[in-house]
PDB file of N, CA and C in Angstrom:
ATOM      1  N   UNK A 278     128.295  86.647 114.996  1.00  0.00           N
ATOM      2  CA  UNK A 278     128.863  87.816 114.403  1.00  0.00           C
ATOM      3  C   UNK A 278     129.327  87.475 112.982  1.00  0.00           C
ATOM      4  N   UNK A 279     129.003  88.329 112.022  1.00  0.00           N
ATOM      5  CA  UNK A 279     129.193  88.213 110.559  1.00  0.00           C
ATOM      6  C   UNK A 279     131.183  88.653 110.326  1.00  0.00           C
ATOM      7  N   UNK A 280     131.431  87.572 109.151  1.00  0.00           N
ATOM      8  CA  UNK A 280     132.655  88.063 109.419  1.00  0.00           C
ATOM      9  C   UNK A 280     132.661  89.017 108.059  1.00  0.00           C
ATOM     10  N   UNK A 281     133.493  90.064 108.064  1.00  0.00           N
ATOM     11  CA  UNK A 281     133.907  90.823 106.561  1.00  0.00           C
ATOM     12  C   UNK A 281     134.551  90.678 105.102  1.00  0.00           C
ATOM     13  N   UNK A 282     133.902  90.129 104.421  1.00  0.00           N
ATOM     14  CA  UNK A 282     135.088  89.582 103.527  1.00  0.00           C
ATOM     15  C   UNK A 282     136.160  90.667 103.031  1.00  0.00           C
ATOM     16  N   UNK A 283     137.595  90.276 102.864  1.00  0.00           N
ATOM     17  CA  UNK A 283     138.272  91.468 102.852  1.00  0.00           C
ATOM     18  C   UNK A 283     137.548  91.951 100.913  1.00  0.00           C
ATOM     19  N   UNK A 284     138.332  93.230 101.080  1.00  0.00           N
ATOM     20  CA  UNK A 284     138.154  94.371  99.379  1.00  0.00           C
ATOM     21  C   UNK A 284     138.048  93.384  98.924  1.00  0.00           C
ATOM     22  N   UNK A 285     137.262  93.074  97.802  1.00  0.00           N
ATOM     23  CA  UNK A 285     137.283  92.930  96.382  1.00  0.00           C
ATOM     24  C   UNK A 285     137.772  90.843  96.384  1.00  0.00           C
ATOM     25  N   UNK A 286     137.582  90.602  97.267  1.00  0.00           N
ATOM     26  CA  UNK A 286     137.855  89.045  97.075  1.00  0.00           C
ATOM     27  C   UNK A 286     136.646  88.263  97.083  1.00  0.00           C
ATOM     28  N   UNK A 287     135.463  88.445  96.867  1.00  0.00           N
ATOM     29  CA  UNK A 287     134.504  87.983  96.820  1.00  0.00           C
ATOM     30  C   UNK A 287     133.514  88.600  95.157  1.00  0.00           C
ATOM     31  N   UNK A 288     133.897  90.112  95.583  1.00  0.00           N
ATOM     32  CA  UNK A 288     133.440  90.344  94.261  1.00  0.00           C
ATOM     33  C   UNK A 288     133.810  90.393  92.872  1.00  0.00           C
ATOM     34  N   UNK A 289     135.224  90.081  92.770  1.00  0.00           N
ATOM     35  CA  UNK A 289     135.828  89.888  91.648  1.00  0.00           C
ATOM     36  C   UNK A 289     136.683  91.440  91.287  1.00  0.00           C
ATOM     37  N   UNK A 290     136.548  92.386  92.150  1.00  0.00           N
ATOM     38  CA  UNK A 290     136.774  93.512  91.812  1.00  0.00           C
ATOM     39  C   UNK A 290     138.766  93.958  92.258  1.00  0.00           C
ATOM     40  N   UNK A 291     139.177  92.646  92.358  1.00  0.00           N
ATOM     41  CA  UNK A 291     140.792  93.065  92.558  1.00  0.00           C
ATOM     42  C   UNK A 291     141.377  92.683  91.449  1.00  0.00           C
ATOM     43  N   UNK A 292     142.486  93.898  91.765  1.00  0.00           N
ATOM     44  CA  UNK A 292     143.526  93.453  90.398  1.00  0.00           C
ATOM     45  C   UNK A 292     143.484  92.414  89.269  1.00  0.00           C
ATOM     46  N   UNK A 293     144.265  92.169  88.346  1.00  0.00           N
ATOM     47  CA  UNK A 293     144.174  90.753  87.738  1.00  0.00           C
ATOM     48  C   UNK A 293     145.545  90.345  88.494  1.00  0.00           C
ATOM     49  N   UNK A 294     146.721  90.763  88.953  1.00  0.00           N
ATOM     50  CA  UNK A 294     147.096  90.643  89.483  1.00  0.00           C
ATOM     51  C   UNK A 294     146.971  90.079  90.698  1.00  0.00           C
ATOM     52  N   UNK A 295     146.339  90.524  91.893  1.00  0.00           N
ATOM     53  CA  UNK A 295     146.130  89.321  93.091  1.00  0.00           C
ATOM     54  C   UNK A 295     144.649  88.284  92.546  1.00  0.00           C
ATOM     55  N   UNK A 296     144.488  88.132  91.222  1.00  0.00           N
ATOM     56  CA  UNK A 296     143.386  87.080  91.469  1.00  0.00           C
ATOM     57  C   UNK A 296     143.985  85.715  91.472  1.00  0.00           C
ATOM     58  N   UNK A 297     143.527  84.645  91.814  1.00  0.00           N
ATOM     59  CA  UNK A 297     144.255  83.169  91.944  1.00  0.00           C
ATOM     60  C   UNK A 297     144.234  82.789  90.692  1.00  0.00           C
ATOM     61  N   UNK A 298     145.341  82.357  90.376  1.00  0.00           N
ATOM     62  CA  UNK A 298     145.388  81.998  88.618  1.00  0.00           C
ATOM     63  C   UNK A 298     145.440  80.372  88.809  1.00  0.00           C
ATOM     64  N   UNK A 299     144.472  79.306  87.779  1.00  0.00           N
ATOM     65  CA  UNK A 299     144.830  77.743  88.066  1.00  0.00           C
ATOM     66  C   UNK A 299     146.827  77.670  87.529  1.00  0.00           C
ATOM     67  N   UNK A 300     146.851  76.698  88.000  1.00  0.00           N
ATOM     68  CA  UNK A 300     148.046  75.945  87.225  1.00  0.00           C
ATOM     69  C   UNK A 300     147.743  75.479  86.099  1.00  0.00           C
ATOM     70  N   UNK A 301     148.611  75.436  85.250  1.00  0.00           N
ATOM     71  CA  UNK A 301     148.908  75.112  83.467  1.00  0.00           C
ATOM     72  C   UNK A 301     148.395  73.427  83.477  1.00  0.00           C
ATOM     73  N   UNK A 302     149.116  72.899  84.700  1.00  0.00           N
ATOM     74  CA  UNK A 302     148.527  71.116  85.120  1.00  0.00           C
ATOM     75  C   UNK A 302     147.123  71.230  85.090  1.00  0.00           C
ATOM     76  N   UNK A 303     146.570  72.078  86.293  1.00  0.00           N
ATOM     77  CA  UNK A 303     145.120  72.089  86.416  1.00  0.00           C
ATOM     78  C   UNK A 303     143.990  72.320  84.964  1.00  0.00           C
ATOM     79  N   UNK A 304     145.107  73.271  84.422  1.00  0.00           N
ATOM     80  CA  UNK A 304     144.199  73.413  82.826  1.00  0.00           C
ATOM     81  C   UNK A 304     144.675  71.563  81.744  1.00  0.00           C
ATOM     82  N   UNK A 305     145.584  71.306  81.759  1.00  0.00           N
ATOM     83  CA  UNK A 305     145.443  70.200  81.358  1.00  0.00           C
ATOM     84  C   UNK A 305     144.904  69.102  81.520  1.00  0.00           C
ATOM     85  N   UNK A 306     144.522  69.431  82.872  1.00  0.00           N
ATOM     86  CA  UNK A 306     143.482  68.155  83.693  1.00  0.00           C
ATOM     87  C   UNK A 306     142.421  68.424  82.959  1.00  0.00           C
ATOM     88  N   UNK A 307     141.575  69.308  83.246  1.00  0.00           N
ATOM     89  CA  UNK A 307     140.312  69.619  82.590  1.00  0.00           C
ATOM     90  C   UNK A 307     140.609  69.468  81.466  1.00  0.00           C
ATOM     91  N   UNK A 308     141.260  69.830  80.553  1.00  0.00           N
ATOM     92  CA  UNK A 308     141.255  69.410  78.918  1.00  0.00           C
ATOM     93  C   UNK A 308     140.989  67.783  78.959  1.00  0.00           C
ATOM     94  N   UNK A 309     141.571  67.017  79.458  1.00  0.00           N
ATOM     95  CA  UNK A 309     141.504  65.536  79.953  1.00  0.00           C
ATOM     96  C   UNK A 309     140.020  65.109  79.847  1.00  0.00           C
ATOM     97  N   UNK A 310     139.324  65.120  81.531  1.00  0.00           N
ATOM     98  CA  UNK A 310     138.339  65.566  82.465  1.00  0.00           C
ATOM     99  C   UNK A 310     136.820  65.759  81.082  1.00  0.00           C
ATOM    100  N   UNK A 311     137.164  66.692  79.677  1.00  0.00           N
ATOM    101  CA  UNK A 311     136.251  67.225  79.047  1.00  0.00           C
ATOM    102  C   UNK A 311     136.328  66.723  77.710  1.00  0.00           C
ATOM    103  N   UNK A 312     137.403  66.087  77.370  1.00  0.00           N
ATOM    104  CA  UNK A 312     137.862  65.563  76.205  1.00  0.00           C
ATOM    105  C   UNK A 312     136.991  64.526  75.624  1.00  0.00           C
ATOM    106  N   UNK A 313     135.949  63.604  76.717  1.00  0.00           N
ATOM    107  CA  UNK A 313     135.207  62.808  75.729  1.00  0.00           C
ATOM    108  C   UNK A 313     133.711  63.381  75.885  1.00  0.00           C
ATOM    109  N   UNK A 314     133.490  63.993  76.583  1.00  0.00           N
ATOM    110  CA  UNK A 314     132.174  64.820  76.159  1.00  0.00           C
ATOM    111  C   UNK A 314     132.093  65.884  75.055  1.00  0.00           C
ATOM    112  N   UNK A 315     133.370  66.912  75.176  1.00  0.00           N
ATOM    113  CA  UNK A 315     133.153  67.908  74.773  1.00  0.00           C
ATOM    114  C   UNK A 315     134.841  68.292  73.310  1.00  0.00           C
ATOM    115  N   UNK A 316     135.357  67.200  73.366  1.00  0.00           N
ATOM    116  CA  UNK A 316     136.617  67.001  72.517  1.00  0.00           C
ATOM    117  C   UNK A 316     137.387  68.383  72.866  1.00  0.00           C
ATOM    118  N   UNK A 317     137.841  68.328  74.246  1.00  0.00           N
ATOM    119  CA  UNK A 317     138.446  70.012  74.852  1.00  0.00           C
ATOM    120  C   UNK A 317     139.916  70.277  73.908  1.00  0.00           C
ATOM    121  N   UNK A 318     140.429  68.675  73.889  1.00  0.00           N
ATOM    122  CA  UNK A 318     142.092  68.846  73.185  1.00  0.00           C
ATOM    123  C   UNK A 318     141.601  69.707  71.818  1.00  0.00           C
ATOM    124  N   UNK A 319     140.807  69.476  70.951  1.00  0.00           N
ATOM    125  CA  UNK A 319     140.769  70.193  70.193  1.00  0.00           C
ATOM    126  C   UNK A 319     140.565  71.622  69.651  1.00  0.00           C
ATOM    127  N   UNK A 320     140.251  72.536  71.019  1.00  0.00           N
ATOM    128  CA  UNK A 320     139.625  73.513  70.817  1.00  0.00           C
ATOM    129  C   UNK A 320     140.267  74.380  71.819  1.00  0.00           C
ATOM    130  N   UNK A 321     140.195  74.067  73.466  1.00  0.00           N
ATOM    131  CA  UNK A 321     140.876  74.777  74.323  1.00  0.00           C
ATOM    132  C   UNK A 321     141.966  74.391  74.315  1.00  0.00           C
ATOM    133  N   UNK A 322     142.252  76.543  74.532  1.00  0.00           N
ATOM    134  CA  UNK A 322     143.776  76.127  74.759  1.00  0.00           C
ATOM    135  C   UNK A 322     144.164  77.509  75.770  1.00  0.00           C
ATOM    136  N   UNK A 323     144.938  77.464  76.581  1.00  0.00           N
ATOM    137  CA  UNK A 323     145.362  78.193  77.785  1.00  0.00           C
ATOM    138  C   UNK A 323     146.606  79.326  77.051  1.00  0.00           C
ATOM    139  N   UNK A 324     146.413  80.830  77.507  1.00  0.00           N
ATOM    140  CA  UNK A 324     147.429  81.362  77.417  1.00  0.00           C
ATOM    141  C   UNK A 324     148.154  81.656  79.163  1.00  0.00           C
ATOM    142  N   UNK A 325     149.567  81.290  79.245  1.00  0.00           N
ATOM    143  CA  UNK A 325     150.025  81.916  80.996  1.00  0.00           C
ATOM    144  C   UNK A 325     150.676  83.455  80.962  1.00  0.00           C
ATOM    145  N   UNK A 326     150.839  83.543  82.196  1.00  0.00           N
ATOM    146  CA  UNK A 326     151.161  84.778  82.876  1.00  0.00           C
ATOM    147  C   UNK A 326     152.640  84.767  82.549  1.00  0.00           C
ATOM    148  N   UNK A 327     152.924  86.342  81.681  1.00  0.00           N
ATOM    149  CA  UNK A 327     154.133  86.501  81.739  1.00  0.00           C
ATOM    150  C   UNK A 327     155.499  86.261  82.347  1.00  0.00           C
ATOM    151  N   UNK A 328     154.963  86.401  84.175  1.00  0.00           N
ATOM    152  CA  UNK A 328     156.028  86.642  84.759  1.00  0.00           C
ATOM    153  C   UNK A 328     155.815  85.175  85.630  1.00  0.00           C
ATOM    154  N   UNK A 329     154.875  84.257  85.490  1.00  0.00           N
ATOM    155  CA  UNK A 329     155.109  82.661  85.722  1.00  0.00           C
ATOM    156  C   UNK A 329     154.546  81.845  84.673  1.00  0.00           C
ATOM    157  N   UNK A 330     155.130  81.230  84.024  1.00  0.00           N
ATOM    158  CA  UNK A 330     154.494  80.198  82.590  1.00  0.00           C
ATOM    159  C   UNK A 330     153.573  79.098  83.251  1.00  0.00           C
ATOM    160  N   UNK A 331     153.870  78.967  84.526  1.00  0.00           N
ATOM    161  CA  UNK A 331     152.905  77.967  85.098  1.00  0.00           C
ATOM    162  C   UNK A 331     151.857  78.367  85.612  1.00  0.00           C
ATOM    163  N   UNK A 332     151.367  79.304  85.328  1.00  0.00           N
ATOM    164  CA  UNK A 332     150.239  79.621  85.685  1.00  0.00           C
ATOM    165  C   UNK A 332     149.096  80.437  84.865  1.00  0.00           C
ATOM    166  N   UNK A 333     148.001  80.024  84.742  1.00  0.00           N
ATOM    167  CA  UNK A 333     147.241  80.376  83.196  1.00  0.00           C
ATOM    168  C   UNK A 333     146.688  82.060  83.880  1.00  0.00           C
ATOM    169  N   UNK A 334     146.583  81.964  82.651  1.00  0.00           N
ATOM    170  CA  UNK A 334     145.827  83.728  82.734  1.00  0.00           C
ATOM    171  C   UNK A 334     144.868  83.797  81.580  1.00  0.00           C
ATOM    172  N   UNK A 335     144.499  83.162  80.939  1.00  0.00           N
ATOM    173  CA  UNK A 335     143.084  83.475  79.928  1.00  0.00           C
ATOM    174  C   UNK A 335     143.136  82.061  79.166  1.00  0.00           C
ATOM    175  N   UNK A 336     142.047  81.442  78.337  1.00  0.00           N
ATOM    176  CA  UNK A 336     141.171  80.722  78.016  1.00  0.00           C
ATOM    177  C   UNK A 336     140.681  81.176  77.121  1.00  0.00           C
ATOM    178  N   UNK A 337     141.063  80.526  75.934  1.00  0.00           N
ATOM    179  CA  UNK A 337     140.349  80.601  75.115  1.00  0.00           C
ATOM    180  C   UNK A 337     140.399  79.309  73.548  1.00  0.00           C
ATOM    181  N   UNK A 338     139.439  80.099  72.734  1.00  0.00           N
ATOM    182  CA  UNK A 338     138.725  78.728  72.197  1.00  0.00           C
ATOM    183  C   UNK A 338     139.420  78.462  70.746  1.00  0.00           C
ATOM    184  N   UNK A 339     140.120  77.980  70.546  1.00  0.00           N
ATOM    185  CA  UNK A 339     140.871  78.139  69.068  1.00  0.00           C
ATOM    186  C   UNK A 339     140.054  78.019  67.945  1.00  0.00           C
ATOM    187  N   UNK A 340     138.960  77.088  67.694  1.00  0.00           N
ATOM    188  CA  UNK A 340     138.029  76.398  66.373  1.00  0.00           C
ATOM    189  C   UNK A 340     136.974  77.973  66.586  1.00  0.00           C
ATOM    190  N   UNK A 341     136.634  78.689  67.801  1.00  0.00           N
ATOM    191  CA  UNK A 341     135.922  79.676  67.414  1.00  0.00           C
ATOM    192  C   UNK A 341     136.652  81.055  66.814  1.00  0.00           C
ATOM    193  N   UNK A 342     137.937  80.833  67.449  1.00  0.00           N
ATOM    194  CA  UNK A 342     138.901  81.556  66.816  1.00  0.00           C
ATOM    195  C   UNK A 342     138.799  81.961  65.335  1.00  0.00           C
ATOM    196  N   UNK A 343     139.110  80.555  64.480  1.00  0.00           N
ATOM    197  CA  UNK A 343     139.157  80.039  63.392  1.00  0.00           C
ATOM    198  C   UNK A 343     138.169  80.316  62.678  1.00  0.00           C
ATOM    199  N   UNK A 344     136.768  80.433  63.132  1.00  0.00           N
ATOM    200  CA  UNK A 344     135.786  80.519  62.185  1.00  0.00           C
ATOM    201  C   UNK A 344     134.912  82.093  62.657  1.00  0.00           C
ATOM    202  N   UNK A 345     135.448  82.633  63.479  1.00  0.00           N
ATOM    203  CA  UNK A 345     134.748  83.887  64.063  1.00  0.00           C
ATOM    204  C   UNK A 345     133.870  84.608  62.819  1.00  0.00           C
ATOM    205  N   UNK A 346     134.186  84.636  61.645  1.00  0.00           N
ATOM    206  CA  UNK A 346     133.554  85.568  60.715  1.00  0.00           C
ATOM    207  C   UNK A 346     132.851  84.751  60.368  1.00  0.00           C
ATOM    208  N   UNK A 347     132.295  83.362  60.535  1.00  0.00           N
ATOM    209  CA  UNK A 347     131.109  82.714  60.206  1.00  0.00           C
ATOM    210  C   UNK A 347     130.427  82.586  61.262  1.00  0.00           C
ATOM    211  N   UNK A 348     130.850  82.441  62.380  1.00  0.00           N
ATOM    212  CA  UNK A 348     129.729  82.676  63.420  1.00  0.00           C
ATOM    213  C   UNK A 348     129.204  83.989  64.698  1.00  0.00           C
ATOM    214  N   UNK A 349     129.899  84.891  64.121  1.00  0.00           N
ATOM    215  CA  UNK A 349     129.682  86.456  64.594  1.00  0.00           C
ATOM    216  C   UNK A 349     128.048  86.647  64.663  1.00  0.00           C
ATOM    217  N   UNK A 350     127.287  85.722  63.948  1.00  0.00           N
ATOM    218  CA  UNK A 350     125.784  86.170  63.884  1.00  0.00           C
ATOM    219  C   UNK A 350     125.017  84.905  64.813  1.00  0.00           C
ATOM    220  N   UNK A 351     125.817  84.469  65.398  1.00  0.00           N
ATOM    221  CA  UNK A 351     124.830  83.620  66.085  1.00  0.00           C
ATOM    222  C   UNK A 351     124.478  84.199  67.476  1.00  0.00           C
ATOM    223  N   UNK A 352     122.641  83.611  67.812  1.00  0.00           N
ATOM    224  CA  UNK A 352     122.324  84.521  68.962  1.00  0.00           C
ATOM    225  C   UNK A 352     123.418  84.144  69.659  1.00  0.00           C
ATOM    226  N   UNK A 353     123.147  85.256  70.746  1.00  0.00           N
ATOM    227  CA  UNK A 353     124.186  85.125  72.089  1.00  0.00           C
ATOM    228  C   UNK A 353     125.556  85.832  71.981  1.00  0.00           C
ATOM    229  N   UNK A 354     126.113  85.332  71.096  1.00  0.00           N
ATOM    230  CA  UNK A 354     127.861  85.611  70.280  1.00  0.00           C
ATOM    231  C   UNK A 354     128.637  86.499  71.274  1.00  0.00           C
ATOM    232  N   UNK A 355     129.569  85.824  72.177  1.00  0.00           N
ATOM    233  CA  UNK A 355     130.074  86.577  72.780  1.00  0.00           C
ATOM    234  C   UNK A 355     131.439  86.786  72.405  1.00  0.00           C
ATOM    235  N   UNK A 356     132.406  87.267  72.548  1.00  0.00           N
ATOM    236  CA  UNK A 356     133.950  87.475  72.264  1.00  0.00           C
ATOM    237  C   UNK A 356     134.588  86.890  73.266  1.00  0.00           C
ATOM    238  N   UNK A 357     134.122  86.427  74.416  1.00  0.00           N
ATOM    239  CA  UNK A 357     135.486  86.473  75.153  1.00  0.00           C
ATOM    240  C   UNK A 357     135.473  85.374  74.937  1.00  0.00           C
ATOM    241  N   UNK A 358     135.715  83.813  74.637  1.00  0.00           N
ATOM    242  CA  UNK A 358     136.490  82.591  73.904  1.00  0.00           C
ATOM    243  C   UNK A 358     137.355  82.879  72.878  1.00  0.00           C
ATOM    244  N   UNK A 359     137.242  84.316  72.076  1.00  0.00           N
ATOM    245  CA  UNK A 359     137.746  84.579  71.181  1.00  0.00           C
ATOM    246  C   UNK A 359     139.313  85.297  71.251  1.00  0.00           C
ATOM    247  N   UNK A 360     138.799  86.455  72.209  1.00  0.00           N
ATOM    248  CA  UNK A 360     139.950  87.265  72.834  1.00  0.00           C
ATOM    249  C   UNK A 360     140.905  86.974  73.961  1.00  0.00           C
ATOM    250  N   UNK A 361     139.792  85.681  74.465  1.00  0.00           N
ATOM    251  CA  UNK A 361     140.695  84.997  75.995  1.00  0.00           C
ATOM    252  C   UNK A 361     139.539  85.296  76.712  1.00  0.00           C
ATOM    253  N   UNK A 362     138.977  84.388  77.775  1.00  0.00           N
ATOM    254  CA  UNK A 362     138.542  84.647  78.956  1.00  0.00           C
ATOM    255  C   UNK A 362     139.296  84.479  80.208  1.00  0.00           C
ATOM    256  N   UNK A 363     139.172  85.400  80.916  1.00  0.00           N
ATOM    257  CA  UNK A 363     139.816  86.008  82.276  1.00  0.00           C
ATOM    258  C   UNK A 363     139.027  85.164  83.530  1.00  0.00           C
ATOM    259  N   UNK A 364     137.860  84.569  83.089  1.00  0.00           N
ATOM    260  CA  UNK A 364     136.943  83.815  83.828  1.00  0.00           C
ATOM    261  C   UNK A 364     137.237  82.707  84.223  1.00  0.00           C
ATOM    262  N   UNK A 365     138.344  82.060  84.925  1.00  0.00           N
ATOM    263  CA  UNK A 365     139.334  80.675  85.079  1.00  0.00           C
ATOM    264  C   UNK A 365     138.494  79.733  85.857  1.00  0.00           C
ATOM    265  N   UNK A 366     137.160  79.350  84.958  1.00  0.00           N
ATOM    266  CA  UNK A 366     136.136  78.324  86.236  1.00  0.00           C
ATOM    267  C   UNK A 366     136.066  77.406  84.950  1.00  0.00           C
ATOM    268  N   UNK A 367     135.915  75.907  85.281  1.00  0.00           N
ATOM    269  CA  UNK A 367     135.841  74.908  84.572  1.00  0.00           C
ATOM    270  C   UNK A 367     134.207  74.840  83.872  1.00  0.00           C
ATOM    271  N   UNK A 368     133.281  75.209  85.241  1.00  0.00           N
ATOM    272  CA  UNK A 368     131.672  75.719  84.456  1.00  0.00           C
ATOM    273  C   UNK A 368     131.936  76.724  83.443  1.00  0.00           C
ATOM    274  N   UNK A 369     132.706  77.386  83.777  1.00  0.00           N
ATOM    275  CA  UNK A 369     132.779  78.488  82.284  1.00  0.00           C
ATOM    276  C   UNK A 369     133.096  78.035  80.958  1.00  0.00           C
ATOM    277  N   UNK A 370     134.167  76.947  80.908  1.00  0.00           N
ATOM    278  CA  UNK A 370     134.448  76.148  79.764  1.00  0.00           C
ATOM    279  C   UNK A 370     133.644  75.101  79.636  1.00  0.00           C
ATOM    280  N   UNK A 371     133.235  74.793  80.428  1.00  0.00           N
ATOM    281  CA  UNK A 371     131.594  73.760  79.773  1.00  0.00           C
ATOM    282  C   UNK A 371     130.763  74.935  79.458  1.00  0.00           C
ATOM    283  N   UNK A 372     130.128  75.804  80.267  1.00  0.00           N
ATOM    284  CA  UNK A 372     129.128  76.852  79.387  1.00  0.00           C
ATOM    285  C   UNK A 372     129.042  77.410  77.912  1.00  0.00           C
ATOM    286  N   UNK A 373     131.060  77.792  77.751  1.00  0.00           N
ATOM    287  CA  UNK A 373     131.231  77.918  76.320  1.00  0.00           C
ATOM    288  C   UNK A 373     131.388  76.212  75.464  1.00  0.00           C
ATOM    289  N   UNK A 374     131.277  75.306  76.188  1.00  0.00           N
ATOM    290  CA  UNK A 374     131.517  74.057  74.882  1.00  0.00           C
ATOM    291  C   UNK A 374     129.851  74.058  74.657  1.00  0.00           C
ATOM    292  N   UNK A 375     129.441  74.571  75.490  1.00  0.00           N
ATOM    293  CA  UNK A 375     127.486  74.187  75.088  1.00  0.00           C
ATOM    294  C   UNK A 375     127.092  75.253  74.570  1.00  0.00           C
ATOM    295  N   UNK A 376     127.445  76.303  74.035  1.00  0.00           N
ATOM    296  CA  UNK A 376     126.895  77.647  73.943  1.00  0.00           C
ATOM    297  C   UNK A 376     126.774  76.918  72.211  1.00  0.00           C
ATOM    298  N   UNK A 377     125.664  78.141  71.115  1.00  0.00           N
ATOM    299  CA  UNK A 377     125.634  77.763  70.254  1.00  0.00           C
ATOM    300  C   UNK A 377     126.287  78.063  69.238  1.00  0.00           C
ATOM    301  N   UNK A 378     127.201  79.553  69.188  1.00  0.00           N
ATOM    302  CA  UNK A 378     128.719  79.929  68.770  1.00  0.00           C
ATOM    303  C   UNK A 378     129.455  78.643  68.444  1.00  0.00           C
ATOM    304  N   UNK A 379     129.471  77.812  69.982  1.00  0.00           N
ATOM    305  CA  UNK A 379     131.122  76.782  69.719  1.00  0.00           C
ATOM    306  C   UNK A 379     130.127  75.598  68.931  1.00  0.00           C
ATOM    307  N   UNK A 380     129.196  75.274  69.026  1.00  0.00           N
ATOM    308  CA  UNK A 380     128.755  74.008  68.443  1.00  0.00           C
ATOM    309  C   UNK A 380     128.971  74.598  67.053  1.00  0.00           C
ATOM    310  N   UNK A 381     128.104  75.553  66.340  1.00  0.00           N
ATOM    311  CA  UNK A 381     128.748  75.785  65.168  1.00  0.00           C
ATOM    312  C   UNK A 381     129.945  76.165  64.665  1.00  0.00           C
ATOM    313  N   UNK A 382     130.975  76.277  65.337  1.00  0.00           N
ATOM    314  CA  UNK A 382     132.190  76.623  64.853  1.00  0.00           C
ATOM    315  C   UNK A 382     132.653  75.139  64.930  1.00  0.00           C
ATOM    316  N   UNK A 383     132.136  74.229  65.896  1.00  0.00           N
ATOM    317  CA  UNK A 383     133.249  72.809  65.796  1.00  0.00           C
ATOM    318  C   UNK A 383     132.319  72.183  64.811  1.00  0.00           C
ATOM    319  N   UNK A 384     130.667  72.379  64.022  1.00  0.00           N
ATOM    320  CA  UNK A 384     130.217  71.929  63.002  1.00  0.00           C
ATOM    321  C   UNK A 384     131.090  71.872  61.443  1.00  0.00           C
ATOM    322  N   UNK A 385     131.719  73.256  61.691  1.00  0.00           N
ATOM    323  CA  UNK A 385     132.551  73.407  60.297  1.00  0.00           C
ATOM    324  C   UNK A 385     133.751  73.118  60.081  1.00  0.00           C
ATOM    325  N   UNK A 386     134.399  72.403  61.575  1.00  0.00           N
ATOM    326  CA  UNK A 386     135.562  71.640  61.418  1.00  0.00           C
ATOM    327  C   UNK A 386     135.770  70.641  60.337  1.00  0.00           C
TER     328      UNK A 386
END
């Protein structure tokens, strides 16, 4: 017998509120963890949740921050490293350190 997954916990479709937010530690690990492949201290940086500081709520990329009006034209170019991503998976922050946005924005460092 198949079991049901409850509303919206599989598909991403609940609140931002009940979604599992990492810990502020867990984001510093990975900054660690990515730091000699991908130099994470320099670039990521975590914003938290109002109503707990220990716990992150968006991701995002400071050096693309910094140079957004020089690399707005590269294929792909997405915003959310820019505005924060809501996407709290460690593949997501390797996807954006390999994307070709962040390589040229950490080129003009």
């Amino acid at each position: 017998m198949k079991r049901r997954a409850s509303a919206g916990s599989e598909t991403g479709d609940e609140p931002p509120s009940k979604k599992r937010r990492p810990a502020v530690k867990t984001f510093e690990k990975w900054q660690q963890q990515l730091e000699k492949e991908y130099s994470a201290t320099t670039w990521l940086r975590c914003d938290t949740e109002p109503a707990d500081k220990t716990k992150v709520s968006s991701l995002h990329c400071a050096v693309c921050r910094q140079y957004e009006a020089r690399i707005s034209g590269k294929p792909r170019f997405s915003i959310g490293y820019l505005r924060g991503s809501t996407n709290l998976k460690k593949n997501n922050v390797i996807d954006h350190a390999n994307s070709e946005q962040h390589k040229a924005a950490m080129d003009l460092l």
